[in-house]
Amino acid sequence: MSPDQAFELSRSLLAEPLPRQWAHSLGVATVARRLAPILGDHADVLVTAAVLHDIGYSPTLVSTGFHPLDGARFLRAHGQAEELVVRLVANHSFALLEAEERGLREALESEFPLPEQGALVDALVYCDMTTTPTGEPTSHDERIAEIIGRYGPESVVGRFIRRAEPEIGRAVERTESRLAGRR
């Protein structure tokens, strides 16, 4: 699947029912395009995963209620994207920790192992966690605070994001270091 095809698929699933999620996905993809110099042959993979990362929120795809798993299952079942993209969607932004909170860790790990391309995994975290829900740039600290504020600190998402916060910070720092090394 090309990035253009991914944009069209994501638009068809999110733009009308979830315009805010669509705006976020567009913003995440915009950041992904800026990371092309540090990703080489994986630049298109990142853009494709970035625009698709939240399709599991689409009302037509919800099955488990855990959007990384629902989106990845859809992509795999319909042969919509290469396996690396599917696994990035499934594991974006430390989804494994949220899966654990939801009792879905075993399903996520067995169906969609974390990709071995650490720089690519970090880059998707960076893109997602430095983009607001409306697609604007933000810091990862502000994004985490926004998520906790929206869901509440004791919600499943609030507990997950607080557990993931140190890892998110490290992934953002590694990506920024890679960017700085290319300038």
Short mmCIF file of N, CA, C and O in Angstrom, two decimals, residues 97-170:
data_model
loop_
_atom_site.label_atom_id
_atom_site.label_comp_id
_atom_site.label_asym_id
_atom_site.label_seq_id
_atom_site.Cartn_x
_atom_site.Cartn_y
_atom_site.Cartn_z
N LEU A 97 1.51 -1.86 26.54
CA LEU A 97 1.19 -1.52 27.93
C LEU A 97 -0.31 -1.28 28.12
O LEU A 97 -0.88 -1.68 29.14
N GLU A 98 -0.94 -0.65 27.14
CA GLU A 98 -2.38 -0.47 27.24
C GLU A 98 -3.10 -1.81 27.07
O GLU A 98 -4.11 -2.07 27.75
N ALA A 99 -2.59 -2.64 26.17
CA ALA A 99 -3.18 -3.97 25.98
C ALA A 99 -3.16 -4.75 27.29
O ALA A 99 -4.12 -5.45 27.62
N GLU A 100 -2.08 -4.60 28.03
CA GLU A 100 -1.98 -5.27 29.33
C GLU A 100 -3.08 -4.77 30.27
O GLU A 100 -3.73 -5.56 30.97
N GLU A 101 -3.29 -3.46 30.30
CA GLU A 101 -4.35 -2.88 31.15
C GLU A 101 -5.73 -3.41 30.76
O GLU A 101 -6.61 -3.51 31.60
N ARG A 102 -5.89 -3.75 29.49
CA ARG A 102 -7.18 -4.20 28.98
C ARG A 102 -7.32 -5.73 28.96
O ARG A 102 -8.34 -6.25 28.50
N GLY A 103 -6.30 -6.44 29.39
CA GLY A 103 -6.33 -7.90 29.34
C GLY A 103 -6.14 -8.45 27.94
O GLY A 103 -6.54 -9.58 27.65
N LEU A 104 -5.50 -7.67 27.06
CA LEU A 104 -5.31 -8.07 25.67
C LEU A 104 -3.84 -8.22 25.29
O LEU A 104 -3.51 -8.35 24.11
N ARG A 105 -2.95 -8.21 26.27
CA ARG A 105 -1.52 -8.26 25.96
C ARG A 105 -1.15 -9.52 25.19
O ARG A 105 -0.42 -9.45 24.19
N GLU A 106 -1.63 -10.66 25.63
CA GLU A 106 -1.28 -11.92 24.96
C GLU A 106 -1.75 -11.91 23.50
O GLU A 106 -1.02 -12.33 22.60
N ALA A 107 -2.96 -11.43 23.26
CA ALA A 107 -3.48 -11.36 21.90
C ALA A 107 -2.60 -10.44 21.04
O ALA A 107 -2.23 -10.82 19.92
N LEU A 108 -2.27 -9.27 21.55
CA LEU A 108 -1.46 -8.33 20.78
C LEU A 108 -0.08 -8.90 20.50
O LEU A 108 0.39 -8.88 19.36
N GLU A 109 0.57 -9.43 21.53
CA GLU A 109 1.92 -9.97 21.36
C GLU A 109 1.96 -11.16 20.40
O GLU A 109 2.89 -11.26 19.60
N SER A 110 0.99 -12.03 20.50
CA SER A 110 1.03 -13.22 19.66
C SER A 110 0.64 -12.92 18.21
O SER A 110 1.23 -13.47 17.28
N GLU A 111 -0.33 -12.06 18.01
CA GLU A 111 -0.78 -11.74 16.66
C GLU A 111 0.12 -10.74 15.95
O GLU A 111 0.29 -10.81 14.73
N PHE A 112 0.67 -9.80 16.71
CA PHE A 112 1.41 -8.69 16.11
C PHE A 112 2.68 -8.39 16.91
O PHE A 112 2.72 -7.43 17.69
N PRO A 113 3.71 -9.21 16.76
CA PRO A 113 4.95 -8.94 17.51
C PRO A 113 5.50 -7.55 17.19
O PRO A 113 5.35 -7.05 16.07
N LEU A 114 6.12 -6.97 18.17
CA LEU A 114 6.73 -5.65 18.01
C LEU A 114 7.77 -5.72 16.89
O LEU A 114 8.61 -6.62 16.88
N PRO A 115 7.72 -4.80 15.94
CA PRO A 115 8.73 -4.80 14.87
C PRO A 115 10.14 -4.64 15.43
O PRO A 115 10.35 -3.99 16.46
N GLU A 116 11.10 -5.23 14.76
CA GLU A 116 12.49 -5.18 15.18
C GLU A 116 13.17 -3.87 14.82
O GLU A 116 14.25 -3.57 15.31
N GLN A 117 12.57 -3.08 13.97
CA GLN A 117 13.13 -1.82 13.52
C GLN A 117 12.89 -0.73 14.58
O GLN A 117 11.94 0.05 14.49
N GLY A 118 13.78 -0.69 15.56
CA GLY A 118 13.60 0.21 16.70
C GLY A 118 13.49 1.67 16.33
O GLY A 118 12.67 2.40 16.91
N ALA A 119 14.26 2.12 15.38
CA ALA A 119 14.20 3.53 14.97
C ALA A 119 12.84 3.86 14.37
O ALA A 119 12.31 4.96 14.56
N LEU A 120 12.27 2.92 13.66
CA LEU A 120 10.96 3.11 13.05
C LEU A 120 9.86 3.13 14.11
O LEU A 120 8.95 3.96 14.07
N VAL A 121 9.95 2.22 15.07
CA VAL A 121 9.00 2.20 16.19
C VAL A 121 9.08 3.52 16.95
O VAL A 121 8.05 4.14 17.25
N ASP A 122 10.30 3.97 17.26
CA ASP A 122 10.49 5.25 17.95
C ASP A 122 9.90 6.40 17.14
O ASP A 122 9.28 7.31 17.70
N ALA A 123 10.13 6.37 15.84
CA ALA A 123 9.66 7.47 14.98
C ALA A 123 8.14 7.58 15.02
O ALA A 123 7.59 8.69 15.07
N LEU A 124 7.42 6.45 15.02
CA LEU A 124 5.96 6.51 15.08
C LEU A 124 5.49 7.03 16.43
O LEU A 124 4.54 7.82 16.51
N VAL A 125 6.17 6.63 17.49
CA VAL A 125 5.86 7.19 18.82
C VAL A 125 6.04 8.70 18.78
O VAL A 125 5.18 9.46 19.24
N TYR A 126 7.16 9.15 18.24
CA TYR A 126 7.46 10.58 18.14
C TYR A 126 6.34 11.31 17.39
O TYR A 126 5.84 12.34 17.86
N CYS A 127 5.97 10.77 16.24
CA CYS A 127 4.93 11.42 15.43
C CYS A 127 3.61 11.53 16.19
O CYS A 127 2.98 12.59 16.20
N ASP A 128 3.19 10.44 16.81
CA ASP A 128 1.91 10.40 17.53
C ASP A 128 1.93 11.27 18.78
O ASP A 128 0.98 11.99 19.08
N MET A 129 3.02 11.21 19.50
CA MET A 129 3.08 11.88 20.80
C MET A 129 3.58 13.33 20.74
O MET A 129 3.76 13.97 21.77
N THR A 130 3.78 13.85 19.53
CA THR A 130 4.09 15.27 19.39
C THR A 130 3.04 15.95 18.50
O THR A 130 3.29 16.99 17.91
N THR A 131 1.85 15.33 18.44
CA THR A 131 0.75 15.86 17.64
C THR A 131 -0.52 15.88 18.50
O THR A 131 -0.86 14.86 19.11
N THR A 132 -1.19 17.01 18.53
CA THR A 132 -2.42 17.14 19.32
C THR A 132 -3.56 16.34 18.68
O THR A 132 -3.46 15.92 17.52
N PRO A 133 -4.66 16.18 19.39
CA PRO A 133 -5.82 15.51 18.81
C PRO A 133 -6.38 16.23 17.58
O PRO A 133 -7.08 15.62 16.78
N THR A 134 -6.05 17.50 17.41
CA THR A 134 -6.53 18.24 16.24
C THR A 134 -5.45 18.40 15.16
O THR A 134 -5.64 19.13 14.20
N GLY A 135 -4.33 17.71 15.34
CA GLY A 135 -3.31 17.68 14.31
C GLY A 135 -2.23 18.73 14.40
O GLY A 135 -1.39 18.85 13.50
N GLU A 136 -2.19 19.48 15.48
CA GLU A 136 -1.18 20.54 15.65
C GLU A 136 0.05 20.00 16.37
O GLU A 136 -0.04 19.06 17.15
N PRO A 137 1.19 20.63 16.18
CA PRO A 137 2.40 20.22 16.91
C PRO A 137 2.29 20.51 18.41
O PRO A 137 1.64 21.48 18.81
N THR A 138 2.91 19.67 19.20
CA THR A 138 2.95 19.84 20.65
C THR A 138 4.18 19.13 21.18
O THR A 138 4.85 18.40 20.45
N SER A 139 4.46 19.30 22.44
CA SER A 139 5.54 18.52 23.07
C SER A 139 4.94 17.20 23.58
O SER A 139 3.73 17.11 23.82
N HIS A 140 5.79 16.21 23.78
CA HIS A 140 5.27 14.95 24.29
C HIS A 140 4.75 15.11 25.71
O HIS A 140 3.78 14.45 26.08
N ASP A 141 5.34 15.99 26.50
CA ASP A 141 4.83 16.23 27.86
C ASP A 141 3.42 16.82 27.82
O ASP A 141 2.55 16.40 28.59
N GLU A 142 3.20 17.78 26.93
CA GLU A 142 1.86 18.38 26.81
C GLU A 142 0.85 17.36 26.29
O GLU A 142 -0.30 17.34 26.72
N ARG A 143 1.29 16.52 25.38
CA ARG A 143 0.40 15.50 24.82
C ARG A 143 -0.02 14.49 25.89
O ARG A 143 -1.19 14.14 26.01
N ILE A 144 0.93 14.07 26.70
CA ILE A 144 0.61 13.13 27.78
C ILE A 144 -0.35 13.78 28.78
O ILE A 144 -1.33 13.15 29.20
N ALA A 145 -0.09 15.03 29.13
CA ALA A 145 -0.98 15.74 30.06
C ALA A 145 -2.38 15.87 29.46
O ALA A 145 -3.38 15.71 30.18
N GLU A 146 -2.46 16.12 28.17
CA GLU A 146 -3.76 16.25 27.50
C GLU A 146 -4.51 14.91 27.56
O GLU A 146 -5.71 14.88 27.83
N ILE A 147 -3.81 13.82 27.31
CA ILE A 147 -4.44 12.49 27.34
C ILE A 147 -4.96 12.18 28.75
O ILE A 147 -6.10 11.74 28.92
N ILE A 148 -4.14 12.44 29.76
CA ILE A 148 -4.57 12.20 31.14
C ILE A 148 -5.76 13.08 31.49
O ILE A 148 -6.72 12.62 32.12
N GLY A 149 -5.72 14.34 31.05
CA GLY A 149 -6.84 15.25 31.31
C GLY A 149 -8.12 14.80 30.63
O GLY A 149 -9.21 14.94 31.19
N ARG A 150 -8.00 14.27 29.44
CA ARG A 150 -9.18 13.86 28.66
C ARG A 150 -9.80 12.59 29.23
O ARG A 150 -11.01 12.46 29.33
N TYR A 151 -8.96 11.63 29.61
CA TYR A 151 -9.48 10.33 30.05
C TYR A 151 -9.56 10.18 31.57
O TYR A 151 -10.29 9.32 32.05
N GLY A 152 -8.77 10.98 32.29
CA GLY A 152 -8.70 10.84 33.74
C GLY A 152 -7.55 9.94 34.13
O GLY A 152 -7.27 8.95 33.45
N PRO A 153 -6.89 10.26 35.26
CA PRO A 153 -5.69 9.52 35.64
C PRO A 153 -5.94 8.06 36.04
O PRO A 153 -5.04 7.24 35.95
N GLU A 154 -7.14 7.73 36.46
CA GLU A 154 -7.42 6.36 36.90
C GLU A 154 -8.13 5.52 35.85
O GLU A 154 -8.44 4.36 36.08
N SER A 155 -8.37 6.10 34.68
CA SER A 155 -8.97 5.32 33.59
C SER A 155 -7.94 4.35 33.03
O SER A 155 -6.74 4.46 33.33
N VAL A 156 -8.37 3.43 32.21
CA VAL A 156 -7.45 2.49 31.56
C VAL A 156 -6.40 3.27 30.78
O VAL A 156 -5.20 3.00 30.88
N VAL A 157 -6.83 4.25 30.01
CA VAL A 157 -5.90 5.04 29.20
C VAL A 157 -5.00 5.89 30.09
O VAL A 157 -3.80 6.00 29.84
N GLY A 158 -5.56 6.46 31.14
CA GLY A 158 -4.75 7.26 32.06
C GLY A 158 -3.67 6.44 32.74
O GLY A 158 -2.52 6.87 32.86
N ARG A 159 -4.04 5.24 33.20
CA ARG A 159 -3.04 4.37 33.84
C ARG A 159 -1.97 3.96 32.83
O ARG A 159 -0.77 3.96 33.14
N PHE A 160 -2.41 3.58 31.64
CA PHE A 160 -1.45 3.17 30.60
C PHE A 160 -0.48 4.29 30.26
O PHE A 160 0.73 4.07 30.21
N ILE A 161 -0.99 5.48 30.02
CA ILE A 161 -0.12 6.56 29.54
C ILE A 161 0.88 6.97 30.62
O ILE A 161 2.03 7.31 30.32
N ARG A 162 0.47 6.89 31.88
CA ARG A 162 1.43 7.20 32.96
C ARG A 162 2.53 6.13 33.02
O ARG A 162 3.69 6.45 33.25
N ARG A 163 2.17 4.88 32.79
CA ARG A 163 3.18 3.81 32.75
C ARG A 163 4.11 3.97 31.55
O ARG A 163 5.30 3.69 31.63
N ALA A 164 3.54 4.39 30.43
CA ALA A 164 4.31 4.52 29.19
C ALA A 164 5.13 5.80 29.13
O ALA A 164 6.06 5.90 28.32
N GLU A 165 4.82 6.77 29.97
CA GLU A 165 5.45 8.10 29.88
C GLU A 165 6.98 8.06 29.80
O GLU A 165 7.57 8.71 28.94
N PRO A 166 7.68 7.31 30.66
CA PRO A 166 9.15 7.30 30.54
C PRO A 166 9.63 6.73 29.20
O PRO A 166 10.58 7.25 28.62
N GLU A 167 8.97 5.69 28.73
CA GLU A 167 9.35 5.09 27.45
C GLU A 167 9.06 6.04 26.29
O GLU A 167 9.84 6.12 25.34
N ILE A 168 7.94 6.74 26.37
CA ILE A 168 7.60 7.73 25.34
C ILE A 168 8.69 8.80 25.30
O ILE A 168 9.18 9.15 24.22
N GLY A 169 9.07 9.29 26.47
CA GLY A 169 10.12 10.31 26.53
C GLY A 169 11.42 9.83 25.91
O GLY A 169 12.08 10.57 25.16
N ARG A 170 11.80 8.60 26.19
CA ARG A 170 13.04 8.05 25.62
C ARG A 170 12.94 7.89 24.10
O ARG A 170 13.89 8.16 23.37
#
